[in-house]
Amino acid sequence: MNARVKYAFGNLAIALCYFVTGTLGLSLHAIGGIATLLWAPSAIGLAVVLLYGLKWIPGIALGTFVVLASRGVPVTPSLVIVISDLAEVWLGSILLIRVLHFRPELDRVRDVIVFVVVAFVISLLSVTATSVTLFELGRFDATRAADVWARWVWSHFSGDLIIAPAILTCVRRSRAPRVKASRVSLEVVTLIVTSMIVVLLVLGRWLPPWLPGAQAPYYLLPFLLWAGIRFGPRGAAIASLGASVIAIIAQSFGLGPFQRLFELQSFIAIATISTLMLSALTIERLRAVERKGAIQMTALDAIITINKLGHVVELNPAAERMFEIREREVLGKDLAALIVPPRLRDAYHRGVRKYVSGPGGTSDQRYRAWAWRARDNTEFPVEIAITRVPVESEVLVTGFIRDVTAEHRAETAWRDANAQLERKVAARTADLVAANLELERHDSLMREAEKLAHLGSFDFDLTTKKLKWSDELFEIYGRDVNTFQPSYWSFLEAVHPDDRMLLQSRIERATATKKPFGFEERIIRPDGSLRILQTQARIFVDDKGLPIRLAGCCQDITERKQADAVRSRLVQLVESSADAMISLSPAGHVETWNAAASKMFGYSAQEAIGKPCTELVPTTFRSDVRALVEAVRKGERLPPYEVQYVRKDGSLFEASVTASAVYDECGQVVGISKVLRDVTDKKRVETQIRESLDEKEVLLREIHHRVKNNLQVVSSLLSIQVSQEHGEAARKGLIESQNRIQSMALVHQLLYQSTDISKIDADEYLTQLTKRLVETYNVAPERIGVHVYSSPLMLDIDRAIPCGLIVNELVTNALTHAFPDERRGQVWVALEQHANLVTLTVADDGIGIAEPIDFARVETFGLRIAYTLSKQLDGTISLLRSHGTTVRLEFPVAAHQLDQAA
């Protein structure tokens, strides 16, 4: 069925609903031949438009016209009424949906109020416009105009109030208060039955006259409110619709407590509005409670509420996680014993009493305190805010607790750093004082500046051949300012022999050209050390243009030259590296590109520099790469990660990446350094290794499975031998041997079924082992109960088989000897780990053992097996004979043999 056919059938269905409800309404109580006590079509049209839009107006128009035509209304009045009804529906949908943002669920008080007001306004406008038009056309009886107009308005308004909410809430499922599924049907049946009884009593006027309000419909209101409160807007709308329809039908037949039509219409309007309002209030209250619960459940801070005695009333999941407690275990207990350090509990109790007896209110600040975690007996700093909330006659105090361990550590580190900074400042201050004293000993600030810059100045008189040096130049040349007299020849002597001739030629050329010049030269100090100087000089001339003076400055650039050499070696190191080394700008564009990167990606340095780094990865990973670059740019430290890259030729490869931020002297991020290593071959090898390991694991599981099957065959052979053996002692020995084999077979079964084929779960193993023993000896659980307790431990085969055989022997002894003459009792098996020691305990409350036993000399075969296996485990076995029999085995645990289960 295509869309057009569906649309046509939909409009016909709406027209049919209009015709049926309109005809029924006019049949029950017609007003002036064109209205009724309850005009249902207007409510149906309004509901359809609010739910599905204005596209269904043709069906509304057709249905209205057919209803009027069937009642013999002429064409002109019919068209007036059709246009008026369409305008009513159109205006109602515009006001509710587009202007007032109405929600059809009617689960908000605002929506109920808006719907009631708009329904009344559009009913008033529609009926008034229709009445005036019909009056002008001479189709309206002037003697009854006011009465018909008023009843007509109320019929539209009542229809909108009663029918439209029922349609809206049935189509749009509104939220109802939570009612258990098992009680819904019973409560609905009870509501319907009791309300029908009351309706019949009220409408039939069968209430005794001496009963207050017997002649009024007030007894219907509790049932309407019941439906609204318990079943939400849908229940309220349906209940109001049912009660109103019954009341209208009764009024049409002269029944009910209403003497006049307006009394019935007023009751319908007030009851419906009250019921819808109360149901909406209930839903809003429910949502507010749920929002509060959701906030409390998802809060990151611990929220704990106590009463005035300091006992816990409630706490949220964050508090359970923070203090490692459970709400159901601590309700009603003293909060101090749960989270307050013992040394602070007295002060805490005094503070609670003072706060509860004081003016209370909400604290406008958070304060620091110490909390206590009882499970591991540790204290940690917290930040607390409290508020006092009076609930009826009880005063409750709610605390909001935040773990500030990280902040406390940061503050401690900040204080330490601040103290260290103060010490450094004091040291630097002392240095500055010393520098000031040194500056005072110099002739000028220029000389000190030269010293700080390793810059010395010179002045050579070309006429007198006298050479003057600044103090720093003496320092640069390694000469004593008090004993050495500089000269042009001593200067040339200090210059490295390989640079001397070149230096002289430049000085001579500068003297001839009278132009500034610069050069680098090496000098040799008296101690033999070599320094590199950068010299800038110029020639001064007299009035005649003759050179008279050569002046300039020399800067010691030895360290800079060495740094340049180191930098050059680093560049060579980067270029010779087998890993791709790339530097990016803060925006993620390539700035440097070494030879390994060119080999790895196929791009030359010229092609790669300036390219966004996201173009080096497939399109699907570009957003992830941008996020990583942004994280590094913000200074976050990223662990090495692996990314898929694309080469120039379009082929893909996997690379392991290390990314770090590059900072300037001010600590600002000025770039990003990335080192990439092609791990494609490594990945392929890892895959091959994993596949090989999987094959070996399958083989080991098959081996354990076959060992278990072989042991099962041996057990089956022993079972056959037991059935053929007539001697009781022999049968018993065979059964015990069969049990021992079964205990070993169970280990191999659990190994090949376990996710970790090297270990088995101790609790599962002991549980299955004891269960099988109970079944073997046909022990009724109500006579002898066997209980297994085990820490979350994983046993390897070297420990599991001895432990299983020991438990097999000890539990067998308990089941066969501890409870003679059908005596009742209990057997306990426990396996626990404490630090590096494992304790296996098998105990019963039976008749016990009369004489002490020396396990080293015991003659009983089962106990001798237990003793021998305990030595295999490097353990000690002991016997306790009070209150039954208890055998305890303690043996050390090795990290490669026993682990705690995750």
mmCIF file of N, CA and C in Angstrom, residues 243-284:
data_model
loop_
_atom_site.group_PDB
_atom_site.id
_atom_site.type_symbol
_atom_site.label_atom_id
_atom_site.label_comp_id
_atom_site.label_asym_id
_atom_site.label_seq_id
_atom_site.Cartn_x
_atom_site.Cartn_y
_atom_site.Cartn_z
ATOM 1 N N ALA A 243 -15.884 8.255 33.634
ATOM 2 C CA ALA A 243 -16.873 8.838 34.550
ATOM 3 C C ALA A 243 -17.744 9.871 33.847
ATOM 4 N N SER A 244 -17.134 10.700 32.977
ATOM 5 C CA SER A 244 -17.892 11.749 32.287
ATOM 6 C C SER A 244 -18.890 11.162 31.302
ATOM 7 N N VAL A 245 -18.465 10.144 30.541
ATOM 8 C CA VAL A 245 -19.375 9.531 29.564
ATOM 9 C C VAL A 245 -20.574 8.901 30.269
ATOM 10 N N ILE A 246 -20.299 8.200 31.398
ATOM 11 C CA ILE A 246 -21.412 7.582 32.142
ATOM 12 C C ILE A 246 -22.350 8.648 32.689
ATOM 13 N N ALA A 247 -21.744 9.736 33.215
ATOM 14 C CA ALA A 247 -22.582 10.804 33.764
ATOM 15 C C ALA A 247 -23.430 11.459 32.687
ATOM 16 N N ILE A 248 -22.832 11.657 31.495
ATOM 17 C CA ILE A 248 -23.588 12.290 30.403
ATOM 18 C C ILE A 248 -24.720 11.381 29.942
ATOM 19 N N ILE A 249 -24.424 10.072 29.812
ATOM 20 C CA ILE A 249 -25.486 9.139 29.404
ATOM 21 C C ILE A 249 -26.602 9.117 30.446
ATOM 22 N N ALA A 250 -26.201 9.096 31.726
ATOM 23 C CA ALA A 250 -27.215 9.100 32.785
ATOM 24 C C ALA A 250 -28.041 10.374 32.742
ATOM 25 N N GLN A 251 -27.371 11.516 32.523
ATOM 26 C CA GLN A 251 -28.103 12.792 32.457
ATOM 27 C C GLN A 251 -29.071 12.793 31.290
ATOM 28 N N SER A 252 -28.661 12.176 30.181
ATOM 29 C CA SER A 252 -29.552 12.131 29.015
ATOM 30 C C SER A 252 -30.823 11.334 29.305
ATOM 31 N N PHE A 253 -30.719 10.336 30.192
ATOM 32 C CA PHE A 253 -31.891 9.532 30.555
ATOM 33 C C PHE A 253 -32.539 10.004 31.849
ATOM 34 N N GLY A 254 -32.179 11.195 32.306
ATOM 35 C CA GLY A 254 -32.815 11.758 33.489
ATOM 36 C C GLY A 254 -32.297 11.191 34.788
ATOM 37 N N LEU A 255 -31.135 10.573 34.802
ATOM 38 C CA LEU A 255 -30.583 10.011 36.021
ATOM 39 C C LEU A 255 -29.461 10.893 36.536
ATOM 40 N N GLY A 256 -28.962 10.558 37.721
ATOM 41 C CA GLY A 256 -27.810 11.269 38.263
ATOM 42 C C GLY A 256 -28.212 12.376 39.213
ATOM 43 N N PRO A 257 -27.213 12.920 39.912
ATOM 44 C CA PRO A 257 -27.483 13.936 40.941
ATOM 45 C C PRO A 257 -27.562 15.348 40.386
ATOM 46 N N PHE A 258 -27.414 15.549 39.058
ATOM 47 C CA PHE A 258 -27.343 16.894 38.496
ATOM 48 C C PHE A 258 -28.747 17.343 38.103
ATOM 49 N N GLN A 259 -29.125 18.533 38.595
ATOM 50 C CA GLN A 259 -30.450 19.073 38.293
ATOM 51 C C GLN A 259 -30.428 19.851 36.983
ATOM 52 N N ARG A 260 -29.303 20.470 36.695
ATOM 53 C CA ARG A 260 -29.206 21.279 35.486
ATOM 54 C C ARG A 260 -27.994 20.834 34.669
ATOM 55 N N LEU A 261 -28.058 21.184 33.384
ATOM 56 C CA LEU A 261 -26.985 20.794 32.481
ATOM 57 C C LEU A 261 -25.659 21.424 32.877
ATOM 58 N N PHE A 262 -25.721 22.704 33.284
ATOM 59 C CA PHE A 262 -24.477 23.389 33.636
ATOM 60 C C PHE A 262 -23.815 22.749 34.854
ATOM 61 N N GLU A 263 -24.569 22.195 35.763
ATOM 62 C CA GLU A 263 -23.984 21.506 36.910
ATOM 63 C C GLU A 263 -23.150 20.301 36.453
ATOM 64 N N LEU A 264 -23.698 19.516 35.518
ATOM 65 C CA LEU A 264 -22.963 18.381 34.992
ATOM 66 C C LEU A 264 -21.691 18.832 34.281
ATOM 67 N N GLN A 265 -21.833 19.875 33.417
ATOM 68 C CA GLN A 265 -20.659 20.331 32.680
ATOM 69 C C GLN A 265 -19.597 20.902 33.619
ATOM 70 N N SER A 266 -20.018 21.615 34.637
ATOM 71 C CA SER A 266 -19.041 22.157 35.596
ATOM 72 C C SER A 266 -18.326 21.037 36.333
ATOM 73 N N PHE A 267 -19.099 20.021 36.761
ATOM 74 C CA PHE A 267 -18.475 18.895 37.459
ATOM 75 C C PHE A 267 -17.458 18.187 36.551
ATOM 76 N N ILE A 268 -17.825 17.979 35.273
ATOM 77 C CA ILE A 268 -16.915 17.314 34.342
ATOM 78 C C ILE A 268 -15.620 18.108 34.197
ATOM 79 N N ALA A 269 -15.778 19.429 34.016
ATOM 80 C CA ALA A 269 -14.592 20.261 33.812
ATOM 81 C C ALA A 269 -13.696 20.275 35.049
ATOM 82 N N ILE A 270 -14.295 20.509 36.218
ATOM 83 C CA ILE A 270 -13.494 20.613 37.445
ATOM 84 C C ILE A 270 -12.839 19.274 37.773
ATOM 85 N N ALA A 271 -13.602 18.178 37.663
ATOM 86 C CA ALA A 271 -13.039 16.865 37.993
ATOM 87 C C ALA A 271 -11.897 16.504 37.039
ATOM 88 N N THR A 272 -12.085 16.749 35.750
ATOM 89 C CA THR A 272 -11.037 16.404 34.782
ATOM 90 C C THR A 272 -9.783 17.230 35.007
ATOM 91 N N ILE A 273 -9.962 18.563 35.177
ATOM 92 C CA ILE A 273 -8.798 19.432 35.386
ATOM 93 C C ILE A 273 -8.066 19.043 36.669
ATOM 94 N N SER A 274 -8.813 18.795 37.738
ATOM 95 C CA SER A 274 -8.176 18.428 39.016
ATOM 96 C C SER A 274 -7.406 17.123 38.893
ATOM 97 N N THR A 275 -8.024 16.139 38.223
ATOM 98 C CA THR A 275 -7.359 14.844 38.090
ATOM 99 C C THR A 275 -6.081 14.947 37.257
ATOM 100 N N LEU A 276 -6.169 15.663 36.127
ATOM 101 C CA LEU A 276 -4.978 15.816 35.286
ATOM 102 C C LEU A 276 -3.881 16.604 35.998
ATOM 103 N N MET A 277 -4.290 17.660 36.740
ATOM 104 C CA MET A 277 -3.300 18.455 37.470
ATOM 105 C C MET A 277 -2.603 17.609 38.530
ATOM 106 N N LEU A 278 -3.380 16.832 39.277
ATOM 107 C CA LEU A 278 -2.792 16.027 40.338
ATOM 108 C C LEU A 278 -1.873 14.948 39.763
ATOM 109 N N SER A 279 -2.243 14.319 38.646
ATOM 110 C CA SER A 279 -1.371 13.308 38.040
ATOM 111 C C SER A 279 -0.073 13.937 37.532
ATOM 112 N N ALA A 280 -0.179 15.151 36.949
ATOM 113 C CA ALA A 280 1.033 15.831 36.486
ATOM 114 C C ALA A 280 1.930 16.211 37.657
ATOM 115 N N LEU A 281 1.315 16.686 38.753
ATOM 116 C CA LEU A 281 2.100 17.003 39.952
ATOM 117 C C LEU A 281 2.812 15.758 40.471
ATOM 118 N N THR A 282 2.123 14.620 40.441
ATOM 119 C CA THR A 282 2.738 13.374 40.900
ATOM 120 C C THR A 282 3.937 12.992 40.032
ATOM 121 N N ILE A 283 3.770 13.118 38.711
ATOM 122 C CA ILE A 283 4.868 12.786 37.806
ATOM 123 C C ILE A 283 6.052 13.725 38.017
ATOM 124 N N GLU A 284 5.785 15.026 38.182
ATOM 125 C CA GLU A 284 6.881 15.972 38.389
ATOM 126 C C GLU A 284 7.603 15.693 39.699
#
